Amino acid sequence: MDSIIRVQGGKPLQGDITVRGAKNFVPKAMVASLLGTTPSKLRNVPLIRDVDVVSGLLGLHGVQINFDQGAGVLDLDPSNVETAHVAEVQAMAGSSRIPILLCGPLLHRLGEAFIPDLGGCNIGGRPIDMHLNALRSFGAIVDKQEGGIHITAPQGLRGTKINLPYPSVGATEQTLLTAVMAEGITELTGAAIEPEIMDLINVLQKMGANLSVDTDRTIRIEGVKELKGFTHTALPDRIEAASWASAALATRGDIYVRGAHQPDMTTFLNTFRKVGGEFEIDDAGIRFFHPGGELQSIVLETNVHPGFMTDWQQPLVVALTQATGLSIVHETVYENRLGFTKALNQMGAQIQIYRECLGGTPCRFGQRNFYHSAVISGPTPLHGAEIWVPDLRGGFSYLIAALGAEGESIVHGIDVIARGYEHFLTKLGRLGANVERA
Ligand code: EPU
């Protein structure tokens, strides 16, 4: 069913809101709990759809889950893990990208895994070749079936050497979750080192895993026979925090984001300051605000950590429509994450997208016909429009645009935003936004 809101824009967002645990960490820690022989406790868990989806999937495999939503505490008991019915797993096809990470833990616990076809945002092809190559390298056999893949490991899983051709977050997590209980030593080179991955490493270490991270994107893991449960507080969601920061800038507002954590956001904060936004950091969070006057155009390239996250790009682009001059954005992580700019143009923005690698180093998409660079000419006043949410971050960007625009906007498909933004309509209300369900 289409979920629609009506937004009266042109009013600065002001007030304070709280961000809880990271969408791109919490579901992975939930998957890690499958590896334990005793229960795990995860704190700071947000009420977002990805948590529901993974709870459902773990539940189908016999994990007992109790979620105290108010307190944000999730208890996971994997004592009675069992093989799920394939039909029930198939029914979850298309709901998320997390199910692929169940491969290693299910192989260790049950000797087989059936993984439904993946979902997630349509921001590029999003292949899983690196995941499957890693699993095969551990000794797994992958069989493509109707509605998903069936994976077995008749000879068991053995430590291996894996070199990722690109520091993929998911393929790194796949390798970690499989290697911790594989027999012998695994050496992963070219690994992703995002803070969410480091927090997954924290969790695995608490469970009894042996792992070390070197300075050169190499992670070494020595498999153990048994892991126990963990108690852990999830790191805060730095994507949600940056999204609210961009909303403050684009609406000339002032938002205190409780829970925003400076060390994971250094690159964002630096960029935010270059554009002309200001912030104040204290122990509990970060206040982001528009200090008045003009915003400055910038040249920006998205990249893996510690670069500027691709997930920060879409919300910030809306703020860049209000900056004076030409901004250049080069998206190097996903080949198709600039399509959302079309609707911004409909609202009065002037954004041109290009196939060339603009403004920085050539990336792997340059020769391949993908529109992955943007030139944003500003400042352009935005006006209300009827728009359809294209994906999670693009959807939040449209909310920002509608809130910054003069007049009324109708935004369709806002349920997608609930996949990664907890209580976003309530938070908008707290910030004084004029938003109602249509
Ligand atoms: N890739 C491959 N083959 C693979 C895996 C990845 O070619 O087997 C490519 C992808 O197509 C992409 C690039 O490698 O071009 C990076 O993908 P990565 O594996 O790093 O991303 P992911 O694990 O699928 C996670 C987040 C994304 C976030 C990226 C990058 C989750 C559930 N998703 O995706 O989050 O953009 O890392 O940081 O953790 C979002 O939150 O809106 C979101 C899309």
Coordinates of C-alpha atoms and ligand atoms in Angstrom, one line a residue:
M1 CA 0.0 0.0 0.0
D2 CA 1.3 3.5 -0.9
S3 CA 2.0 5.5 2.2
I4 CA 1.8 9.2 1.6
I5 CA 2.6 12.3 3.6
R6 CA 1.8 16.0 2.9
V7 CA 4.6 18.4 3.9
Q8 CA 4.3 22.2 4.2
G9 CA 7.9 23.3 3.7
G10 CA 9.8 26.5 4.3
K11 CA 10.1 26.3 8.0
P12 CA 13.5 25.7 9.7
L13 CA 13.7 22.5 11.7
Q14 CA 14.5 23.2 15.3
G15 CA 14.8 21.1 18.4
D16 CA 16.4 17.9 19.6
I17 CA 16.1 14.3 18.7
T18 CA 17.9 11.0 19.6
V19 CA 19.6 8.5 17.4
R20 CA 20.0 4.9 18.6
G21 CA 22.1 2.0 17.3
A22 CA 23.3 1.8 13.7
K23 CA 21.1 0.2 11.1
N24 CA 24.2 -1.2 9.4
F25 CA 25.5 -2.8 12.6
V26 CA 22.5 -4.0 14.7
P27 CA 21.2 -6.7 12.3
K28 CA 24.7 -8.1 11.9
A29 CA 25.2 -8.4 15.6
M30 CA 21.9 -10.2 15.7
V31 CA 23.2 -12.6 13.1
A32 CA 26.4 -13.1 15.2
S33 CA 24.3 -14.2 18.2
L34 CA 23.5 -17.4 16.2
L35 CA 27.1 -18.5 16.6
G36 CA 26.9 -18.5 20.4
T37 CA 26.0 -21.4 22.6
T38 CA 24.5 -19.1 25.3
P39 CA 22.1 -16.1 25.0
S40 CA 23.2 -12.6 23.9
K41 CA 21.9 -9.2 24.9
L42 CA 22.1 -6.2 22.5
R43 CA 21.4 -2.7 23.8
N44 CA 20.6 0.6 21.9
V45 CA 18.5 -1.3 19.3
P46 CA 16.3 1.0 17.2
L47 CA 12.8 0.2 16.1
I48 CA 13.4 -0.1 12.4
R49 CA 12.2 -2.6 9.8
D50 CA 15.6 -4.3 9.2
V51 CA 15.5 -5.4 12.9
D52 CA 12.0 -6.9 12.4
V53 CA 13.1 -8.7 9.3
V54 CA 16.2 -10.2 10.9
S55 CA 14.2 -11.1 14.0
G56 CA 11.7 -12.9 11.8
L57 CA 14.5 -14.8 10.0
L58 CA 16.3 -15.8 13.2
G59 CA 12.9 -16.8 14.7
L60 CA 12.4 -19.2 11.8
H61 CA 15.7 -20.8 12.7
G62 CA 14.6 -21.4 16.3
V63 CA 16.2 -18.3 18.0
Q64 CA 14.1 -17.1 20.8
I65 CA 13.9 -13.3 20.7
N66 CA 12.6 -10.8 23.1
F67 CA 12.6 -7.1 22.1
D68 CA 11.9 -4.5 24.8
Q69 CA 11.3 -1.7 22.3
G70 CA 11.1 1.2 24.7
A71 CA 14.4 0.3 26.3
G72 CA 15.9 -0.8 23.0
V73 CA 17.1 -4.1 24.5
L74 CA 17.1 -7.3 22.4
D75 CA 17.6 -10.7 24.0
L76 CA 18.5 -13.5 21.7
D77 CA 18.6 -17.1 22.8
P78 CA 20.1 -19.5 20.1
S79 CA 20.0 -22.6 22.4
N80 CA 17.5 -24.4 20.1
V81 CA 18.6 -23.5 16.7
E82 CA 17.0 -25.6 14.0
T83 CA 16.6 -25.8 10.2
A84 CA 13.9 -23.5 9.0
H85 CA 11.2 -24.6 6.5
V86 CA 12.4 -23.4 3.1
A87 CA 9.0 -22.1 2.1
E88 CA 8.9 -19.8 5.1
V89 CA 12.4 -18.5 4.4
Q90 CA 11.5 -18.0 0.7
A91 CA 8.5 -15.9 1.8
M92 CA 11.1 -13.4 3.2
A93 CA 12.7 -12.9 -0.3
G94 CA 13.3 -9.3 -1.2
S95 CA 13.0 -8.0 2.3
S96 CA 16.6 -7.1 3.1
R97 CA 20.3 -7.7 2.2
I98 CA 21.1 -9.1 5.7
P99 CA 20.0 -12.8 5.1
I100 CA 23.1 -13.5 3.0
L101 CA 25.1 -13.0 6.2
L102 CA 23.4 -16.0 7.8
C103 CA 25.4 -18.4 5.6
G104 CA 28.5 -18.9 7.8
P105 CA 26.6 -19.1 11.2
L106 CA 24.0 -21.5 9.8
L107 CA 26.7 -23.7 8.2
H108 CA 28.5 -23.8 11.6
R109 CA 25.4 -24.5 13.6
L110 CA 23.3 -26.7 11.2
G111 CA 25.6 -27.8 8.4
E112 CA 23.3 -26.1 5.8
A113 CA 21.7 -22.8 4.9
F114 CA 18.9 -21.7 2.6
I115 CA 19.1 -18.0 1.9
P116 CA 16.2 -16.1 0.3
D117 CA 16.8 -13.8 -2.7
L118 CA 18.0 -10.5 -1.4
G119 CA 16.2 -7.1 -1.2
G120 CA 17.6 -3.7 -0.3
C121 CA 17.8 -0.4 -2.1
N122 CA 18.0 -0.2 -5.9
I123 CA 21.2 1.9 -6.0
G124 CA 23.3 -0.3 -8.3
G125 CA 23.5 -3.9 -9.4
R126 CA 24.6 -5.0 -5.9
P127 CA 26.1 -8.4 -6.9
I128 CA 27.1 -11.0 -4.2
D129 CA 30.0 -12.5 -6.1
M130 CA 32.5 -11.6 -3.4
H131 CA 30.3 -13.2 -0.7
L132 CA 30.0 -16.4 -2.7
N133 CA 33.6 -16.6 -3.6
A134 CA 34.5 -16.2 0.1
L135 CA 32.2 -18.9 1.1
R136 CA 33.5 -21.3 -1.6
S137 CA 37.0 -20.5 -0.5
F138 CA 36.1 -21.8 3.0
G139 CA 34.8 -25.0 1.4
A140 CA 31.1 -24.2 1.1
I141 CA 29.1 -25.5 -1.9
V142 CA 26.6 -23.0 -3.3
D143 CA 23.5 -24.3 -5.2
K144 CA 21.2 -21.7 -6.8
Q145 CA 17.6 -22.7 -6.3
E146 CA 14.1 -21.3 -6.9
G147 CA 13.7 -18.2 -4.6
G148 CA 17.2 -18.4 -3.1
I149 CA 20.4 -20.3 -2.6
H150 CA 21.1 -23.5 -0.8
I151 CA 24.5 -23.8 0.9
T152 CA 26.3 -26.9 2.4
A153 CA 29.8 -27.7 3.5
P154 CA 30.2 -31.5 3.4
Q155 CA 33.9 -31.3 4.4
G156 CA 33.4 -28.6 7.0
L157 CA 34.6 -25.0 6.8
R158 CA 38.4 -24.4 6.8
G159 CA 40.4 -21.2 7.3
T160 CA 41.6 -19.7 4.0
K161 CA 43.2 -16.7 2.3
I162 CA 40.8 -14.2 0.8
N163 CA 41.7 -11.0 -1.0
L164 CA 38.8 -8.7 -1.7
P165 CA 39.0 -6.8 -5.0
Y166 CA 37.1 -4.0 -3.4
P167 CA 36.7 -3.4 0.4
S168 CA 33.1 -4.5 0.5
V169 CA 31.3 -4.1 3.8
G170 CA 29.1 -7.1 3.3
A171 CA 31.8 -9.5 2.0
T172 CA 34.1 -8.5 5.0
E173 CA 31.3 -9.3 7.4
Q174 CA 30.6 -12.6 5.6
T175 CA 34.2 -13.6 6.0
L176 CA 34.3 -12.6 9.6
L177 CA 31.1 -14.5 10.5
T178 CA 32.4 -17.6 8.8
A179 CA 36.1 -17.5 9.8
V180 CA 35.6 -17.2 13.5
M181 CA 34.5 -20.8 13.8
A182 CA 36.2 -22.3 10.7
E183 CA 39.1 -24.7 11.3
G184 CA 42.5 -23.0 11.2
I185 CA 43.6 -19.5 10.2
T186 CA 41.9 -17.1 7.8
E187 CA 43.7 -14.1 6.4
L188 CA 41.5 -11.5 4.8
T189 CA 43.2 -8.7 2.8
G190 CA 41.5 -5.7 1.2
A191 CA 39.0 -5.7 4.1
A192 CA 36.5 -2.9 4.8
I193 CA 37.1 -1.2 8.1
E194 CA 34.0 0.8 8.6
P195 CA 33.2 1.6 12.3
E196 CA 30.2 -0.8 12.0
I197 CA 32.6 -3.6 11.1
M198 CA 34.9 -2.7 13.9
D199 CA 31.9 -3.0 16.3
L200 CA 31.1 -6.4 14.8
I201 CA 34.7 -7.4 15.6
N202 CA 34.1 -6.1 19.2
V203 CA 31.1 -8.4 19.4
L204 CA 32.9 -11.4 18.0
Q205 CA 35.8 -10.8 20.4
K206 CA 33.4 -10.7 23.3
M207 CA 32.0 -14.1 22.1
G208 CA 35.5 -15.6 22.3
A209 CA 36.8 -15.2 18.8
N210 CA 40.5 -14.7 18.0
L211 CA 40.9 -11.8 15.5
S212 CA 43.4 -9.1 14.9
V213 CA 43.2 -6.1 12.5
D214 CA 46.4 -4.8 10.9
T215 CA 46.9 -1.3 9.6
D216 CA 46.7 -2.3 6.0
R217 CA 43.2 -3.6 5.7
T218 CA 44.3 -7.1 6.7
I219 CA 42.3 -9.1 9.2
R220 CA 43.6 -12.4 10.7
I221 CA 41.2 -14.8 12.3
E222 CA 42.0 -18.0 14.1
G223 CA 39.0 -20.2 14.2
V224 CA 37.7 -21.5 17.6
K225 CA 35.5 -24.5 18.3
E226 CA 32.9 -22.7 20.4
L227 CA 31.7 -19.2 21.0
K228 CA 29.5 -17.9 23.7
G229 CA 26.8 -15.2 23.8
F230 CA 27.6 -11.4 24.2
T231 CA 26.3 -8.3 25.9
H232 CA 26.9 -5.3 23.9
T233 CA 25.7 -1.7 23.3
A234 CA 25.4 -0.9 19.6
L235 CA 27.4 2.0 18.2
P236 CA 25.1 5.0 17.2
D237 CA 23.8 5.4 13.7
R238 CA 26.2 7.9 12.0
I239 CA 24.1 7.9 8.8
E240 CA 21.0 8.9 10.6
A241 CA 22.9 11.6 12.6
A242 CA 24.3 13.0 9.3
S243 CA 20.9 12.9 7.7
W244 CA 19.5 15.2 10.5
A245 CA 22.5 17.4 10.2
S246 CA 21.8 17.9 6.5
A247 CA 18.2 18.6 7.3
A248 CA 19.3 21.3 9.6
L249 CA 21.5 22.9 7.0
A250 CA 19.0 22.6 4.1
T251 CA 16.1 24.2 6.2
R252 CA 18.4 26.8 7.8
G253 CA 17.6 25.1 11.1
D254 CA 19.2 24.0 14.3
I255 CA 19.1 20.3 15.5
Y256 CA 20.7 18.7 18.5
V257 CA 21.2 15.1 17.7
R258 CA 21.6 13.2 20.9
G259 CA 23.7 10.1 20.4
A260 CA 25.7 11.5 17.5
H261 CA 29.3 10.3 18.0
Q262 CA 32.1 12.5 16.7
P263 CA 34.8 9.8 16.2
D264 CA 32.7 8.0 13.6
M265 CA 31.8 11.2 11.8
T266 CA 35.1 13.1 11.4
T267 CA 34.9 13.2 7.6
F268 CA 31.3 14.3 7.6
L269 CA 31.9 17.0 10.2
N270 CA 34.8 18.4 8.2
T271 CA 32.7 18.5 5.0
F272 CA 29.7 20.0 6.9
R273 CA 32.0 22.8 8.1
K274 CA 33.4 23.4 4.6
V275 CA 29.9 23.9 3.2
G276 CA 29.3 26.5 5.9
G277 CA 27.4 24.5 8.5
E278 CA 28.3 24.8 12.2
F279 CA 28.3 22.3 15.0
E280 CA 29.0 22.0 18.7
I281 CA 30.0 18.7 20.2
D282 CA 29.4 17.6 23.8
D283 CA 29.4 14.3 25.6
A284 CA 25.9 13.4 24.7
G285 CA 25.6 14.4 21.1
I286 CA 26.2 17.1 18.5
R287 CA 24.2 20.3 17.7
F288 CA 24.2 21.0 14.0
F289 CA 23.0 24.4 12.7
H290 CA 22.9 26.9 9.9
P291 CA 24.7 30.0 11.2
G292 CA 23.0 32.3 8.6
G293 CA 24.5 33.8 5.5
E294 CA 25.6 31.9 2.4
L295 CA 26.6 28.2 2.1
Q296 CA 29.7 27.4 0.0
S297 CA 29.9 25.0 -2.9
I298 CA 32.3 22.0 -2.5
V299 CA 33.9 19.2 -4.4
L300 CA 33.0 15.9 -2.8
E301 CA 33.9 12.3 -3.5
T302 CA 32.3 9.3 -1.7
N303 CA 34.5 6.5 -0.6
V304 CA 35.0 3.6 1.8
H305 CA 35.9 4.5 5.4
P306 CA 37.6 6.8 6.4
G307 CA 36.3 8.6 3.3
F308 CA 33.0 10.4 3.0
M309 CA 30.3 7.7 3.2
T310 CA 28.1 7.1 0.2
D311 CA 25.1 7.0 2.6
W312 CA 25.8 10.6 3.6
Q313 CA 25.8 11.8 0.0
Q314 CA 22.1 11.9 -0.8
P315 CA 20.9 14.0 2.2
L316 CA 23.9 16.4 1.8
V317 CA 23.2 16.9 -1.9
V318 CA 19.9 18.6 -0.9
A319 CA 21.8 21.1 1.3
L320 CA 24.2 21.7 -1.6
T321 CA 21.3 22.9 -3.8
Q322 CA 21.4 25.9 -1.3
A323 CA 25.1 26.6 -1.6
T324 CA 26.5 29.4 -3.8
G325 CA 28.4 28.2 -6.9
L326 CA 29.0 24.8 -8.5
S327 CA 29.4 21.8 -6.3
I328 CA 30.7 18.5 -7.7
V329 CA 29.8 15.1 -6.3
H330 CA 31.6 12.0 -7.5
E331 CA 29.9 8.8 -6.2
T332 CA 32.5 6.0 -6.3
V333 CA 30.8 3.3 -4.1
Y334 CA 27.5 2.7 -6.0
E335 CA 27.1 3.1 -9.8
N336 CA 23.5 4.2 -9.6
R337 CA 23.0 6.5 -6.6
L338 CA 22.3 9.8 -8.3
G339 CA 19.0 9.0 -9.9
F340 CA 17.2 10.6 -7.0
T341 CA 18.4 14.1 -8.3
K342 CA 15.7 14.0 -11.0
A343 CA 12.9 14.8 -8.6
L344 CA 15.1 17.5 -6.9
N345 CA 15.3 19.2 -10.3
Q346 CA 11.5 19.0 -10.6
M347 CA 11.5 21.0 -7.3
G348 CA 13.7 23.7 -8.7
A349 CA 17.2 22.4 -8.2
Q350 CA 19.8 22.5 -11.0
I351 CA 21.7 19.2 -10.9
Q352 CA 23.3 17.7 -14.0
I353 CA 24.5 14.1 -13.8
Y354 CA 27.5 12.8 -15.9
R355 CA 29.1 9.5 -16.8
E356 CA 32.6 10.9 -16.3
C357 CA 34.6 10.8 -13.0
L358 CA 34.4 14.5 -12.2
G359 CA 36.5 16.4 -9.7
G360 CA 38.7 13.6 -8.4
T361 CA 40.5 10.4 -9.0
P362 CA 39.1 8.0 -11.7
C363 CA 36.9 5.3 -10.2
R364 CA 35.8 1.8 -11.4
F365 CA 32.6 3.3 -12.9
G366 CA 34.3 5.9 -15.2
Q367 CA 34.5 3.8 -18.4
R368 CA 31.2 2.0 -17.8
N369 CA 28.4 4.3 -18.8
F370 CA 27.1 4.9 -15.3
Y371 CA 25.8 8.3 -14.4
H372 CA 27.8 8.6 -11.2
S373 CA 29.0 12.3 -11.0
A374 CA 26.8 15.3 -10.4
V375 CA 27.2 19.1 -10.8
I376 CA 24.9 21.1 -8.5
S377 CA 24.4 24.7 -9.3
G378 CA 23.2 26.9 -6.5
P379 CA 21.6 28.4 -4.7
T380 CA 18.2 27.4 -6.1
P381 CA 15.0 28.0 -4.1
L382 CA 13.0 24.8 -4.0
H383 CA 9.3 24.6 -4.4
G384 CA 6.8 21.8 -3.4
A385 CA 6.1 18.9 -5.7
E386 CA 4.6 15.5 -5.8
I387 CA 7.4 13.0 -5.5
W388 CA 7.9 9.2 -5.1
V389 CA 10.5 7.8 -2.6
P390 CA 13.1 5.9 -4.7
D391 CA 15.2 4.3 -1.9
L392 CA 16.0 4.7 1.8
R393 CA 18.5 7.5 1.7
G394 CA 17.0 9.1 -1.4
G395 CA 13.7 9.0 0.5
F396 CA 15.1 10.9 3.4
S397 CA 16.6 13.4 1.0
Y398 CA 13.2 14.0 -0.5
L399 CA 11.8 14.7 3.0
I400 CA 14.6 17.2 3.5
A401 CA 13.9 18.8 0.1
A402 CA 10.2 19.0 0.9
L403 CA 10.8 20.6 4.3
G404 CA 13.2 23.2 2.8
A405 CA 10.8 24.0 -0.2
E406 CA 8.3 26.7 -0.3
G407 CA 4.7 25.4 -0.5
E408 CA 3.2 21.9 -0.2
S409 CA 4.8 18.6 -1.3
I410 CA 3.1 15.2 -1.5
V411 CA 5.6 12.4 -0.8
H412 CA 4.7 8.9 -1.8
G413 CA 6.1 5.6 -0.5
I414 CA 7.5 6.9 2.8
D415 CA 7.3 3.4 4.4
V416 CA 10.7 2.7 2.8
I417 CA 12.2 5.3 5.1
A418 CA 11.1 3.3 8.1
R419 CA 13.7 0.6 7.1
G420 CA 16.4 2.8 8.5
Y421 CA 15.0 5.8 10.4
E422 CA 13.4 5.1 13.7
H423 CA 10.2 7.1 14.4
F424 CA 11.1 9.6 11.8
L425 CA 7.6 11.2 11.6
T426 CA 7.5 11.7 15.4
K427 CA 11.0 13.2 15.3
L428 CA 9.9 15.5 12.5
G429 CA 7.0 16.6 14.7
R430 CA 9.4 17.3 17.6
L431 CA 11.5 19.5 15.2
G432 CA 8.4 21.6 14.4
A433 CA 7.9 20.2 10.8
N434 CA 4.5 20.6 9.3
V435 CA 3.9 17.0 8.1
E436 CA 0.8 14.9 8.1
R437 CA -0.2 11.5 6.7
A438 CA -2.4 12.0 3.6
Ligands
EPU1 N1 30.0 -5.4 -4.4 C1 30.2 -6.3 -5.4 N2 30.2 -7.7 -5.1 C2 29.9 -8.1 -3.8 C3 29.6 -7.2 -2.8 C4 29.7 -5.8 -3.1 O1 30.5 -5.9 -6.5 O2 29.9 -9.3 -3.6 C5 30.0 -4.0 -4.7 C6 28.6 -3.3 -4.5 O3 27.8 -3.5 -5.7 C7 29.0 -1.9 -4.3 C8 30.3 -2.0 -3.5 O4 30.8 -3.3 -3.7 O5 29.2 -1.2 -5.5 C9 30.1 -1.8 -2.0 O6 29.2 -2.7 -1.5 P1 29.3 -3.2 0.0 O7 29.4 -4.7 0.0 O8 30.4 -2.5 0.7 O9 27.9 -2.8 0.6 P2 26.8 -3.6 1.4 O10 27.5 -4.4 2.4 O11 25.9 -4.3 0.4 C10 26.5 -1.8 3.3 C11 25.3 -1.1 3.8 C12 25.0 0.0 2.8 C13 26.2 0.9 2.6 C14 27.4 0.1 2.1 C15 28.7 0.9 2.0 C16 24.2 -2.7 5.1 C17 23.0 -3.5 5.3 N3 24.2 -1.9 4.0 O12 26.0 -2.4 2.1 O13 24.0 0.8 3.4 O14 25.9 1.9 1.6 O15 27.6 -1.0 3.1 O16 29.0 1.5 3.2 O17 25.1 -2.7 5.9 C18 22.1 2.2 3.4 O18 22.2 2.1 4.7 O19 21.3 3.0 2.8 C19 22.9 1.3 2.6 C20 22.8 1.1 1.3

